[in-house]
């Protein structure tokens, strides 16, 4: 009888440890796209090495990325982006730390699409600003897909646009986030 009780306790402990790991979702291959639409030229870049973590119990959500991870169609644009605008050597990372405001409305145990509001602090170019964005969490049997699109102003992050290219680069940048997060294994 004692052995049976110990076995039941051990199984319950393992299930609770496993269950805690299932409370978080994680990826190292999230994607962020940014777009600058201007009269003379559209600029796009994609970073496919975004690390993201979502805690389904608290709604805490974070992502981080290397600024040098952005890939452009033109190598010269990538060079200017890293050297002249975001100064990637001086400010190598960007990150977001926040939470899903309406996390209680997301049923992580039921597949579906759940509109969410994400609020937190976005750091780019060494400057941190409050951000609120609408998003979508798509719960599947495999995990959670996080999607959002929002705009930022380069001037809010002390990113200067030289007068010579002012017609080529918009101060308003559209950022799209797309991350397939898998259950974090312990």
Short mmCIF file of the C-alpha atoms (twelve columns), coordinates in Angstrom:
data_MODEL
# 
_entry.id   MODEL 
# 
loop_
_atom_site.group_PDB 
_atom_site.id 
_atom_site.type_symbol 
_atom_site.label_atom_id 
_atom_site.label_alt_id 
_atom_site.label_comp_id 
_atom_site.label_asym_id 
_atom_site.label_seq_id 
_atom_site.Cartn_x 
_atom_site.Cartn_y 
_atom_site.Cartn_z 
_atom_site.pdbx_PDB_model_num 
ATOM 1   C CA . UNK A 1   0.000  0.000  0.000   1 
ATOM 2   C CA . UNK A 2   2.836  2.420  0.913   1 
ATOM 3   C CA . UNK A 3   4.559  1.755  -2.431  1 
ATOM 4   C CA . UNK A 4   1.344  2.457  -4.273  1 
ATOM 5   C CA . UNK A 5   0.890  5.793  -2.439  1 
ATOM 6   C CA . UNK A 6   4.486  6.776  -3.232  1 
ATOM 7   C CA . UNK A 7   3.970  5.872  -6.879  1 
ATOM 8   C CA . UNK A 8   0.811  8.002  -7.050  1 
ATOM 9   C CA . UNK A 9   2.606  10.931 -5.346  1 
ATOM 10  C CA . UNK A 10  5.569  10.608 -7.732  1 
ATOM 11  C CA . UNK A 11  3.298  10.537 -10.778 1 
ATOM 12  C CA . UNK A 12  1.405  13.605 -9.515  1 
ATOM 13  C CA . UNK A 13  4.673  15.485 -8.903  1 
ATOM 14  C CA . UNK A 14  5.940  14.658 -12.381 1 
ATOM 15  C CA . UNK A 15  2.652  15.742 -13.894 1 
ATOM 16  C CA . UNK A 16  2.780  19.059 -12.028 1 
ATOM 17  C CA . UNK A 17  6.391  19.698 -13.120 1 
ATOM 18  C CA . UNK A 18  5.476  18.837 -16.694 1 
ATOM 19  C CA . UNK A 19  2.380  21.000 -16.415 1 
ATOM 20  C CA . UNK A 20  4.450  24.008 -15.279 1 
ATOM 21  C CA . UNK A 21  6.713  23.674 -18.304 1 
ATOM 22  C CA . UNK A 22  3.578  23.628 -20.443 1 
ATOM 23  C CA . UNK A 23  2.665  27.060 -19.048 1 
ATOM 24  C CA . UNK A 24  5.296  28.695 -21.241 1 
ATOM 25  C CA . UNK A 25  5.691  28.813 -24.992 1 
ATOM 26  C CA . UNK A 26  8.982  29.587 -26.701 1 
ATOM 27  C CA . UNK A 27  10.678 30.095 -30.055 1 
ATOM 28  C CA . UNK A 28  14.055 31.122 -31.436 1 
ATOM 29  C CA . UNK A 29  12.720 31.458 -34.963 1 
ATOM 30  C CA . UNK A 30  10.066 34.147 -34.732 1 
ATOM 31  C CA . UNK A 31  9.839  36.632 -37.571 1 
ATOM 32  C CA . UNK A 32  9.694  40.420 -37.543 1 
ATOM 33  C CA . UNK A 33  9.178  42.389 -40.734 1 
ATOM 34  C CA . UNK A 34  9.537  46.132 -40.914 1 
ATOM 35  C CA . UNK A 35  8.375  48.318 -43.738 1 
ATOM 36  C CA . UNK A 36  9.009  51.939 -44.624 1 
ATOM 37  C CA . UNK A 37  6.686  53.306 -47.294 1 
ATOM 38  C CA . UNK A 38  7.910  56.556 -48.837 1 
ATOM 39  C CA . UNK A 39  7.162  58.383 -52.112 1 
ATOM 40  C CA . UNK A 40  10.491 57.506 -53.739 1 
ATOM 41  C CA . UNK A 41  11.211 54.051 -52.328 1 
ATOM 42  C CA . UNK A 42  9.740  51.301 -50.176 1 
ATOM 43  C CA . UNK A 43  12.118 49.590 -47.790 1 
ATOM 44  C CA . UNK A 44  11.518 46.169 -46.234 1 
ATOM 45  C CA . UNK A 45  13.616 43.955 -44.005 1 
ATOM 46  C CA . UNK A 46  12.960 40.674 -42.226 1 
ATOM 47  C CA . UNK A 47  14.536 39.136 -39.147 1 
ATOM 48  C CA . UNK A 48  13.836 35.397 -38.773 1 
ATOM 49  C CA . UNK A 49  15.843 34.829 -35.586 1 
ATOM 50  C CA . UNK A 50  13.570 36.429 -33.017 1 
ATOM 51  C CA . UNK A 51  13.473 34.795 -29.591 1 
ATOM 52  C CA . UNK A 52  10.086 34.978 -27.869 1 
ATOM 53  C CA . UNK A 53  8.530  33.630 -24.666 1 
ATOM 54  C CA . UNK A 54  4.867  33.680 -23.638 1 
ATOM 55  C CA . UNK A 55  3.628  32.629 -20.193 1 
ATOM 56  C CA . UNK A 56  0.026  31.499 -20.544 1 
ATOM 57  C CA . UNK A 57  -0.732 31.816 -16.814 1 
ATOM 58  C CA . UNK A 58  0.365  35.429 -16.387 1 
ATOM 59  C CA . UNK A 59  0.194  36.672 -19.988 1 
ATOM 60  C CA . UNK A 60  3.813  37.867 -19.750 1 
ATOM 61  C CA . UNK A 61  5.268  38.164 -23.245 1 
ATOM 62  C CA . UNK A 62  8.808  39.016 -24.295 1 
ATOM 63  C CA . UNK A 63  10.806 39.021 -27.475 1 
ATOM 64  C CA . UNK A 64  14.395 39.909 -28.287 1 
ATOM 65  C CA . UNK A 65  16.385 40.117 -31.480 1 
ATOM 66  C CA . UNK A 66  19.741 41.054 -32.902 1 
ATOM 67  C CA . UNK A 67  19.494 44.181 -35.046 1 
ATOM 68  C CA . UNK A 68  22.082 42.715 -37.416 1 
ATOM 69  C CA . UNK A 69  19.648 39.851 -38.079 1 
ATOM 70  C CA . UNK A 70  17.538 42.004 -40.416 1 
ATOM 71  C CA . UNK A 71  17.937 41.012 -44.056 1 
ATOM 72  C CA . UNK A 72  17.311 43.492 -46.882 1 
ATOM 73  C CA . UNK A 73  16.876 42.954 -50.617 1 
ATOM 74  C CA . UNK A 74  19.768 45.340 -51.239 1 
ATOM 75  C CA . UNK A 75  23.076 44.869 -49.392 1 
ATOM 76  C CA . UNK A 76  23.715 48.616 -49.362 1 
ATOM 77  C CA . UNK A 77  20.428 49.212 -47.505 1 
ATOM 78  C CA . UNK A 78  21.464 46.654 -44.895 1 
ATOM 79  C CA . UNK A 79  24.826 48.356 -44.457 1 
ATOM 80  C CA . UNK A 80  23.236 51.819 -44.059 1 
ATOM 81  C CA . UNK A 81  20.610 50.430 -41.668 1 
ATOM 82  C CA . UNK A 82  23.242 48.916 -39.367 1 
ATOM 83  C CA . UNK A 83  25.861 51.664 -39.570 1 
ATOM 84  C CA . UNK A 84  23.934 54.908 -39.981 1 
ATOM 85  C CA . UNK A 85  20.452 54.427 -38.548 1 
ATOM 86  C CA . UNK A 86  20.176 51.840 -35.763 1 
ATOM 87  C CA . UNK A 87  23.941 51.789 -35.065 1 
ATOM 88  C CA . UNK A 88  23.943 48.035 -34.509 1 
ATOM 89  C CA . UNK A 89  27.456 47.934 -33.076 1 
ATOM 90  C CA . UNK A 90  26.451 50.401 -30.352 1 
ATOM 91  C CA . UNK A 91  22.866 49.106 -29.914 1 
ATOM 92  C CA . UNK A 92  23.010 45.427 -30.956 1 
ATOM 93  C CA . UNK A 93  19.654 44.276 -29.564 1 
ATOM 94  C CA . UNK A 94  16.030 45.262 -29.540 1 
ATOM 95  C CA . UNK A 95  13.520 43.856 -27.104 1 
ATOM 96  C CA . UNK A 96  9.938  43.997 -25.983 1 
ATOM 97  C CA . UNK A 97  8.820  43.194 -22.435 1 
ATOM 98  C CA . UNK A 98  5.141  43.281 -21.666 1 
ATOM 99  C CA . UNK A 99  2.004  41.251 -21.302 1 
ATOM 100 C CA . UNK A 100 -1.242 40.223 -22.912 1 
ATOM 101 C CA . UNK A 101 -3.685 42.613 -21.247 1 
ATOM 102 C CA . UNK A 102 -6.727 40.419 -21.830 1 
ATOM 103 C CA . UNK A 103 -4.969 37.094 -21.209 1 
ATOM 104 C CA . UNK A 104 -7.964 35.748 -19.263 1 
ATOM 105 C CA . UNK A 105 -9.949 35.765 -22.534 1 
ATOM 106 C CA . UNK A 106 -7.544 33.315 -24.190 1 
ATOM 107 C CA . UNK A 107 -8.395 29.637 -23.700 1 
ATOM 108 C CA . UNK A 108 -4.999 27.992 -24.192 1 
ATOM 109 C CA . UNK A 109 -6.599 24.546 -23.946 1 
ATOM 110 C CA . UNK A 110 -9.013 25.158 -26.832 1 
ATOM 111 C CA . UNK A 111 -7.802 25.630 -30.418 1 
ATOM 112 C CA . UNK A 112 -8.935 28.914 -31.915 1 
ATOM 113 C CA . UNK A 113 -8.028 32.493 -32.738 1 
ATOM 114 C CA . UNK A 114 -8.111 34.982 -29.898 1 
ATOM 115 C CA . UNK A 115 -7.840 38.756 -30.422 1 
ATOM 116 C CA . UNK A 116 -5.508 40.225 -27.798 1 
ATOM 117 C CA . UNK A 117 -4.103 43.536 -26.668 1 
ATOM 118 C CA . UNK A 118 -0.408 43.563 -25.847 1 
ATOM 119 C CA . UNK A 119 1.072  46.308 -23.691 1 
ATOM 120 C CA . UNK A 120 4.665  46.794 -22.689 1 
ATOM 121 C CA . UNK A 121 7.997  48.482 -23.288 1 
ATOM 122 C CA . UNK A 122 9.809  48.358 -26.631 1 
ATOM 123 C CA . UNK A 123 13.515 49.161 -26.692 1 
ATOM 124 C CA . UNK A 124 15.177 50.129 -29.970 1 
ATOM 125 C CA . UNK A 125 18.396 52.120 -30.448 1 
ATOM 126 C CA . UNK A 126 18.843 52.330 -26.661 1 
ATOM 127 C CA . UNK A 127 15.484 54.094 -26.204 1 
ATOM 128 C CA . UNK A 128 12.556 52.475 -24.391 1 
ATOM 129 C CA . UNK A 129 8.974  53.510 -25.102 1 
ATOM 130 C CA . UNK A 130 5.543  52.278 -24.042 1 
ATOM 131 C CA . UNK A 131 3.736  50.346 -26.765 1 
ATOM 132 C CA . UNK A 132 0.164  49.085 -26.984 1 
ATOM 133 C CA . UNK A 133 -0.767 46.907 -29.950 1 
ATOM 134 C CA . UNK A 134 -3.595 44.689 -31.089 1 
ATOM 135 C CA . UNK A 135 -2.649 41.142 -31.901 1 
ATOM 136 C CA . UNK A 136 -3.910 37.645 -32.435 1 
ATOM 137 C CA . UNK A 137 -3.025 34.454 -30.582 1 
ATOM 138 C CA . UNK A 138 -3.832 31.314 -32.544 1 
ATOM 139 C CA . UNK A 139 -3.953 28.296 -30.243 1 
ATOM 140 C CA . UNK A 140 -3.309 24.946 -31.940 1 
ATOM 141 C CA . UNK A 141 -2.447 21.442 -30.788 1 
ATOM 142 C CA . UNK A 142 1.219  22.257 -31.553 1 
ATOM 143 C CA . UNK A 143 1.444  25.544 -29.651 1 
ATOM 144 C CA . UNK A 144 0.563  29.207 -30.025 1 
ATOM 145 C CA . UNK A 145 1.104  31.517 -32.983 1 
ATOM 146 C CA . UNK A 146 1.470  35.191 -32.038 1 
ATOM 147 C CA . UNK A 147 0.749  37.841 -34.670 1 
ATOM 148 C CA . UNK A 148 0.644  41.625 -34.473 1 
ATOM 149 C CA . UNK A 149 1.149  44.658 -36.674 1 
ATOM 150 C CA . UNK A 150 1.770  48.141 -35.326 1 
ATOM 151 C CA . UNK A 151 3.546  51.384 -36.218 1 
ATOM 152 C CA . UNK A 152 6.390  53.226 -34.549 1 
ATOM 153 C CA . UNK A 153 7.994  56.573 -35.249 1 
ATOM 154 C CA . UNK A 154 11.771 56.497 -35.841 1 
ATOM 155 C CA . UNK A 155 12.071 59.897 -34.169 1 
ATOM 156 C CA . UNK A 156 10.614 58.403 -30.938 1 
ATOM 157 C CA . UNK A 157 13.687 56.142 -30.785 1 
ATOM 158 C CA . UNK A 158 16.236 58.866 -31.636 1 
ATOM 159 C CA . UNK A 159 16.865 57.382 -35.085 1 
ATOM 160 C CA . UNK A 160 17.823 60.252 -37.363 1 
ATOM 161 C CA . UNK A 161 17.008 60.398 -41.072 1 
ATOM 162 C CA . UNK A 162 19.624 62.402 -42.983 1 
ATOM 163 C CA . UNK A 163 18.156 65.238 -45.062 1 
ATOM 164 C CA . UNK A 164 19.661 63.789 -48.248 1 
ATOM 165 C CA . UNK A 165 17.424 60.665 -48.004 1 
ATOM 166 C CA . UNK A 166 14.407 62.179 -46.244 1 
ATOM 167 C CA . UNK A 167 12.214 61.438 -49.308 1 
ATOM 168 C CA . UNK A 168 13.306 57.784 -49.347 1 
ATOM 169 C CA . UNK A 169 12.636 56.856 -45.731 1 
ATOM 170 C CA . UNK A 170 9.432  57.441 -43.824 1 
ATOM 171 C CA . UNK A 171 9.531  58.356 -40.138 1 
ATOM 172 C CA . UNK A 172 6.632  55.907 -39.679 1 
ATOM 173 C CA . UNK A 173 7.706  52.272 -39.681 1 
ATOM 174 C CA . UNK A 174 5.232  49.389 -39.826 1 
ATOM 175 C CA . UNK A 175 6.320  46.402 -37.731 1 
ATOM 176 C CA . UNK A 176 4.762  42.948 -38.196 1 
ATOM 177 C CA . UNK A 177 5.394  40.150 -35.704 1 
ATOM 178 C CA . UNK A 178 4.784  36.483 -36.545 1 
ATOM 179 C CA . UNK A 179 6.019  33.848 -34.108 1 
ATOM 180 C CA . UNK A 180 5.110  30.174 -33.807 1 
ATOM 181 C CA . UNK A 181 5.733  29.364 -30.140 1 
ATOM 182 C CA . UNK A 182 6.008  25.762 -29.010 1 
ATOM 183 C CA . UNK A 183 5.487  24.446 -25.481 1 
ATOM 184 C CA . UNK A 184 8.675  24.941 -23.465 1 
ATOM 185 C CA . UNK A 185 10.032 21.592 -22.432 1 
ATOM 186 C CA . UNK A 186 11.660 21.275 -19.032 1 
# 
